[in-house]
PDB file of C-alpha atoms and ligand atoms in Angstrom:
ATOM      1  CA  MET A   1     -11.563  20.459   5.771  1.00 67.00           C
ATOM      2  CA  ILE A   2     -13.983  19.904   8.613  1.00 75.00           C
ATOM      3  CA  SER A   3     -16.955  22.228   8.918  1.00 83.00           C
ATOM      4  CA  ALA A   4     -17.035  25.135  11.348  1.00 85.00           C
ATOM      5  CA  GLN A   5     -19.868  23.475  13.280  1.00 84.00           C
ATOM      6  CA  VAL A   6     -17.874  20.278  13.755  1.00 86.00           C
ATOM      7  CA  GLN A   7     -14.766  22.233  14.716  1.00 85.00           C
ATOM      8  CA  ASP A   8     -16.705  24.306  17.277  1.00 84.00           C
ATOM      9  CA  LEU A   9     -18.108  21.182  18.899  1.00 84.00           C
ATOM     10  CA  LEU A  10     -14.714  19.465  19.001  1.00 85.00           C
ATOM     11  CA  LEU A  11     -12.967  22.489  20.472  1.00 85.00           C
ATOM     12  CA  GLN A  12     -15.567  23.521  23.056  1.00 84.00           C
ATOM     13  CA  GLU A  13     -13.845  24.272  26.360  1.00 82.00           C
ATOM     14  CA  LYS A  14     -10.546  23.640  24.578  1.00 81.00           C
ATOM     15  CA  ASP A  15      -8.547  23.756  27.822  1.00 81.00           C
ATOM     16  CA  LYS A  16     -10.288  20.621  29.087  1.00 84.00           C
ATOM     17  CA  LEU A  17      -8.987  18.676  26.102  1.00 89.00           C
ATOM     18  CA  PHE A  18      -5.410  18.900  27.359  1.00 94.00           C
ATOM     19  CA  ILE A  19      -3.577  17.568  30.384  1.00 96.00           C
ATOM     20  CA  ALA A  20      -1.389  20.431  31.639  1.00 96.00           C
ATOM     21  CA  ALA A  21       2.347  19.809  32.105  1.00 97.00           C
ATOM     22  CA  GLU A  22       2.144  19.919  35.914  1.00 97.00           C
ATOM     23  CA  LYS A  23      -0.232  16.934  35.872  1.00 97.00           C
ATOM     24  CA  VAL A  24       1.867  14.847  33.479  1.00 98.00           C
ATOM     25  CA  ALA A  25       4.404  12.303  34.745  1.00 98.00           C
ATOM     26  CA  ILE A  26       7.704  13.118  33.045  1.00 98.00           C
ATOM     27  CA  LEU A  27      11.367  12.189  33.289  1.00 98.00           C
ATOM     28  CA  GLU A  28      14.470  14.242  32.616  1.00 98.00           C
ATOM     29  CA  GLU A  29      16.872  12.989  29.986  1.00 98.00           C
ATOM     30  CA  ASP A  30      19.718  12.950  32.518  1.00 98.00           C
ATOM     31  CA  HIS A  31      17.842  10.788  35.002  1.00 98.00           C
ATOM     32  CA  THR A  32      19.371   7.344  35.422  1.00 97.00           C
ATOM     33  CA  LEU A  33      17.632   4.238  34.087  1.00 95.00           C
ATOM     34  CA  ASP A  34      17.124   2.748  37.558  1.00 94.00           C
ATOM     35  CA  HIS A  35      15.250   5.899  38.574  1.00 96.00           C
ATOM     36  CA  ALA A  36      13.278   5.821  35.304  1.00 97.00           C
ATOM     37  CA  MET A  37      12.216   2.222  35.919  1.00 95.00           C
ATOM     38  CA  LEU A  38      10.958   3.122  39.383  1.00 95.00           C
ATOM     39  CA  VAL A  39       8.988   6.099  38.062  1.00 97.00           C
ATOM     40  CA  LEU A  40       7.446   4.114  35.183  1.00 97.00           C
ATOM     41  CA  ALA A  41       6.469   1.274  37.527  1.00 95.00           C
ATOM     42  CA  HIS A  42       4.971   3.767  39.977  1.00 96.00           C
ATOM     43  CA  VAL A  43       2.919   5.878  37.536  1.00 96.00           C
ATOM     44  CA  ARG A  44       1.780   2.804  35.591  1.00 91.00           C
ATOM     45  CA  TYR A  45       1.848   4.591  32.236  1.00 96.00           C
ATOM     46  CA  SER A  46       3.563   2.598  29.540  1.00 94.00           C
ATOM     47  CA  LEU A  47       5.081   5.665  27.856  1.00 98.00           C
ATOM     48  CA  ILE A  48       5.892   9.101  29.272  1.00 98.00           C
ATOM     49  CA  PRO A  49       7.529  12.306  27.963  1.00 98.00           C
ATOM     50  CA  VAL A  50      11.171  13.231  28.578  1.00 98.00           C
ATOM     51  CA  VAL A  51      12.410  16.812  28.934  1.00 98.00           C
ATOM     52  CA  ASN A  52      15.842  18.401  29.216  1.00 98.00           C
ATOM     53  CA  ARG A  53      16.946  20.826  31.920  1.00 97.00           C
ATOM     54  CA  GLN A  54      15.411  23.721  29.986  1.00 98.00           C
ATOM     55  CA  ASN A  55      12.032  21.926  30.104  1.00 97.00           C
ATOM     56  CA  LYS A  56      12.173  21.307  26.355  1.00 98.00           C
ATOM     57  CA  ILE A  57      10.692  18.066  25.123  1.00 98.00           C
ATOM     58  CA  THR A  58      13.399  15.707  23.869  1.00 98.00           C
ATOM     59  CA  GLY A  59      11.973  12.188  23.972  1.00 98.00           C
ATOM     60  CA  LEU A  60       9.538   9.512  25.044  1.00 98.00           C
ATOM     61  CA  ILE A  61      10.506   6.655  27.343  1.00 98.00           C
ATOM     62  CA  SER A  62       8.930   3.307  28.180  1.00 97.00           C
ATOM     63  CA  LEU A  63       9.925   0.234  30.185  1.00 95.00           C
ATOM     64  CA  ALA A  64      10.225  -1.645  26.884  1.00 95.00           C
ATOM     65  CA  MET A  65      12.802   0.882  25.611  1.00 96.00           C
ATOM     66  CA  ILE A  66      14.810   0.528  28.809  1.00 94.00           C
ATOM     67  CA  LEU A  67      14.724  -3.271  28.597  1.00 90.00           C
ATOM     68  CA  ASN A  68      15.765  -3.082  24.967  1.00 90.00           C
ATOM     69  CA  GLN A  69      18.695  -0.815  25.876  1.00 88.00           C
ATOM     70  CA  ILE A  70      19.992  -3.118  28.602  1.00 86.00           C
ATOM     71  CA  SER A  71      19.270  -6.421  26.881  1.00 83.00           C
ATOM     72  CA  GLY A  72      22.640  -6.314  25.105  1.00 75.00           C
ATOM     73  CA  LEU A  73      24.613  -5.934  28.339  1.00 72.00           C
ATOM     74  CA  GLU A  74      26.454  -9.071  29.422  1.00 72.00           C
ATOM     75  CA  ASP A  75      26.280  -8.849  33.183  1.00 70.00           C
ATOM     76  CA  LEU A  76      23.405  -6.691  34.153  1.00 70.00           C
ATOM     77  CA  ASN A  77      23.341  -5.369  37.683  1.00 72.00           C
ATOM     78  CA  ALA A  78      21.894  -2.403  39.528  1.00 71.00           C
ATOM     79  CA  ASN A  79      25.129  -0.530  38.979  1.00 78.00           C
ATOM     80  CA  GLU A  80      24.757  -0.705  35.177  1.00 81.00           C
ATOM     81  CA  LEU A  81      21.262   0.734  35.380  1.00 86.00           C
ATOM     82  CA  HIS A  82      22.609   3.510  37.553  1.00 90.00           C
ATOM     83  CA  GLN A  83      25.283   4.364  34.990  1.00 90.00           C
ATOM     84  CA  LEU A  84      22.956   4.644  31.988  1.00 94.00           C
ATOM     85  CA  LYS A  85      20.821   7.722  31.329  1.00 97.00           C
ATOM     86  CA  VAL A  86      17.288   8.090  30.001  1.00 98.00           C
ATOM     87  CA  LYS A  87      18.639   9.891  26.924  1.00 97.00           C
ATOM     88  CA  GLU A  88      20.478   6.718  25.930  1.00 96.00           C
ATOM     89  CA  ALA A  89      17.283   4.655  25.786  1.00 96.00           C
ATOM     90  CA  MET A  90      14.531   7.107  24.810  1.00 98.00           C
ATOM     91  CA  GLU A  91      12.747   7.473  21.467  1.00 98.00           C
ATOM     92  CA  THR A  92      13.621  10.780  19.817  1.00 98.00           C
ATOM     93  CA  ASP A  93      11.615  10.495  16.614  1.00 97.00           C
ATOM     94  CA  PHE A  94       8.014  11.378  17.437  1.00 97.00           C
ATOM     95  CA  PRO A  95       5.509  14.069  16.474  1.00 97.00           C
ATOM     96  CA  VAL A  96       4.708  17.068  18.680  1.00 97.00           C
ATOM     97  CA  VAL A  97       1.921  19.620  18.316  1.00 97.00           C
ATOM     98  CA  THR A  98       1.388  23.201  19.425  1.00 96.00           C
ATOM     99  CA  MET A  99      -1.763  24.875  20.743  1.00 93.00           C
ATOM    100  CA  GLU A 100      -2.239  26.219  17.211  1.00 93.00           C
ATOM    101  CA  THR A 101      -2.069  22.871  15.408  1.00 94.00           C
ATOM    102  CA  ASP A 102      -5.219  22.154  13.435  1.00 92.00           C
ATOM    103  CA  ILE A 103      -7.544  19.727  15.231  1.00 92.00           C
ATOM    104  CA  GLU A 104      -7.668  17.655  12.048  1.00 93.00           C
ATOM    105  CA  ASP A 105      -3.866  17.244  12.077  1.00 95.00           C
ATOM    106  CA  VAL A 106      -3.990  16.366  15.784  1.00 95.00           C
ATOM    107  CA  MET A 107      -6.545  13.634  15.075  1.00 95.00           C
ATOM    108  CA  ASN A 108      -4.461  12.295  12.192  1.00 96.00           C
ATOM    109  CA  GLU A 109      -1.382  11.993  14.431  1.00 97.00           C
ATOM    110  CA  LEU A 110      -3.456  10.310  17.152  1.00 97.00           C
ATOM    111  CA  VAL A 111      -4.251   7.443  14.798  1.00 97.00           C
ATOM    112  CA  ASP A 112      -0.712   6.160  15.490  1.00 96.00           C
ATOM    113  CA  GLN A 113      -0.008   7.630  18.938  1.00 96.00           C
ATOM    114  CA  SER A 114      -1.966   7.214  22.168  1.00 97.00           C
ATOM    115  CA  PHE A 115      -0.974  10.761  23.162  1.00 98.00           C
ATOM    116  CA  LEU A 116       0.837  13.772  21.727  1.00 98.00           C
ATOM    117  CA  CYS A 117       3.127  16.223  23.491  1.00 98.00           C
ATOM    118  CA  ILE A 118       2.167  19.870  23.210  1.00 97.00           C
ATOM    119  CA  THR A 119       4.954  22.449  23.033  1.00 97.00           C
ATOM    120  CA  ASN A 120       5.354  26.145  22.375  1.00 97.00           C
ATOM    121  CA  ASP A 121       7.461  27.424  19.471  1.00 96.00           C
ATOM    122  CA  ASP A 122      10.622  26.982  21.577  1.00 96.00           C
ATOM    123  CA  ARG A 123       9.711  23.309  22.133  1.00 96.00           C
ATOM    124  CA  GLU A 124       9.021  23.908  25.829  1.00 98.00           C
ATOM    125  CA  PHE A 125       6.718  21.257  27.247  1.00 98.00           C
ATOM    126  CA  LEU A 126       3.164  22.484  27.886  1.00 97.00           C
ATOM    127  CA  GLY A 127       1.241  19.227  28.322  1.00 97.00           C
ATOM    128  CA  ILE A 128      -0.291  16.325  26.419  1.00 98.00           C
ATOM    129  CA  ILE A 129      -3.411  15.546  24.461  1.00 97.00           C
ATOM    130  CA  THR A 130      -4.617  11.943  24.575  1.00 97.00           C
ATOM    131  CA  ARG A 131      -6.468   9.819  22.052  1.00 97.00           C
ATOM    132  CA  LYS A 132      -9.000   9.033  24.770  1.00 96.00           C
ATOM    133  CA  GLU A 133      -9.998  12.698  25.288  1.00 94.00           C
ATOM    134  CA  ILE A 134     -10.301  13.281  21.544  1.00 94.00           C
ATOM    135  CA  LEU A 135     -12.450  10.176  21.144  1.00 95.00           C
ATOM    136  CA  LYS A 136     -14.740  11.374  23.926  1.00 93.00           C
ATOM    137  CA  ARG A 137     -15.079  14.678  22.074  1.00 92.00           C
ATOM    138  CA  VAL A 138     -15.818  12.977  18.770  1.00 91.00           C
ATOM    139  CA  ASN A 139     -18.518  10.959  20.503  1.00 92.00           C
ATOM    140  CA  TYR A 140     -20.016  14.121  22.018  1.00 89.00           C
ATOM    141  CA  MET A 141     -19.785  15.925  18.672  1.00 89.00           C
ATOM    142  CA  VAL A 142     -21.656  13.170  16.803  1.00 88.00           C
ATOM    143  CA  HIS A 143     -24.504  13.261  19.341  1.00 89.00           C
ATOM    144  CA  GLU A 144     -24.696  17.065  19.393  1.00 87.00           C
ATOM    145  CA  LEU A 145     -24.624  17.325  15.596  1.00 85.00           C
ATOM    146  CA  HIS A 146     -27.744  15.205  15.409  1.00 84.00           C
ATOM    147  CA  LYS A 147     -29.452  17.184  18.155  1.00 87.00           C
ATOM    148  CA  ARG A 148     -28.636  20.606  16.724  1.00 87.00           C
ATOM    149  CA  TYR A 149     -28.674  20.140  12.964  1.00 85.00           C
ATOM    150  CA  GLU A 150     -30.700  18.301  10.416  1.00 84.00           C
ATOM    151  CA  LEU A 151     -28.478  16.282   8.102  1.00 80.00           C
ATOM    152  CA  VAL A 152     -29.640  16.189   4.507  1.00 85.00           C
ATOM    153  CA  ASP A 153     -28.415  13.975   1.675  1.00 87.00           C
ATOM    154  CA  ARG A 154     -26.643  15.868  -1.093  1.00 84.00           C
TER     155      ARG A 154
HETATM  156  P1  AMP P   1      -5.110   7.447  28.479  1.00 57.80           P
HETATM  157  O1  AMP P   1      -5.814   8.180  27.409  1.00 57.80           O
HETATM  158  O2  AMP P   1      -5.390   7.979  29.846  1.00 57.80           O
HETATM  159  O3  AMP P   1      -5.270   5.955  28.355  1.00 57.80           O
HETATM  160  O4  AMP P   1      -3.563   7.745  28.241  1.00 57.80           O
HETATM  161  C1  AMP P   1      -2.932   7.351  27.056  1.00 57.80           C
HETATM  162  C2  AMP P   1      -1.445   7.438  27.269  1.00 57.80           C
HETATM  163  O5  AMP P   1      -1.082   8.808  27.501  1.00 57.80           O
HETATM  164  C3  AMP P   1      -0.938   6.698  28.505  1.00 57.80           C
HETATM  165  O6  AMP P   1      -0.661   5.347  28.231  1.00 57.80           O
HETATM  166  C4  AMP P   1       0.338   7.449  28.809  1.00 57.80           C
HETATM  167  O7  AMP P   1       1.355   7.019  27.927  1.00 57.80           O
HETATM  168  C5  AMP P   1      -0.035   8.879  28.454  1.00 57.80           C
HETATM  169  N1  AMP P   1      -0.548   9.611  29.628  1.00 57.80           N
HETATM  170  C6  AMP P   1      -1.840   9.875  29.931  1.00 57.80           C
HETATM  171  N2  AMP P   1      -1.936  10.601  31.078  1.00 57.80           N
HETATM  172  C7  AMP P   1      -0.653  10.807  31.494  1.00 57.80           C
HETATM  173  C8  AMP P   1      -0.058  11.488  32.619  1.00 57.80           C
HETATM  174  N3  AMP P   1      -0.800  12.113  33.542  1.00 57.80           N
HETATM  175  N4  AMP P   1       1.282  11.480  32.733  1.00 57.80           N
HETATM  176  C9  AMP P   1       2.049  10.861  31.794  1.00 57.80           C
HETATM  177  N5  AMP P   1       1.552  10.211  30.715  1.00 57.80           N
HETATM  178  C10 AMP P   1       0.231  10.175  30.570  1.00 57.80           C
END
């Protein structure tokens, strides 16, 4: 368990910790792979969330996943990429968090992921939380702890 003081410092202005859904580059699972490649090249993020038509989070997609999906095809042409869908190449096994998830659990998941998708209880996509933002907070928290409190050896 982390102390209340640490938790307060980490969660100050909690809203600023998250990137809201409308500012996140996403793809729909029914988008074609040629479209997905264009979007990924344009946004320059290596990995982005995938939603279904109900705006529920269903996957993560990267250029590497697309290349992996098409690498087995014998004659690859633009037509093939236009036939295949994002849902055929995306990763579906990944952790998600909610606004209520403990900050400690969020940090634990961010050890292995550069960002986490945030959903509501119906798995609707609300936004992301990145490792970078959390690290900035941890940095701030360490400095503030020393300014505000005197640490004593037990
Ligand atoms: P950053 O902390 O900005 O380096 O972002 C870490 C990862 O989070 C990026 O590599 C992307 O996979 C994802 N990411 C960050 N911001 C966005 C965004 N606005 N839209 C989509 N994905 C994002």
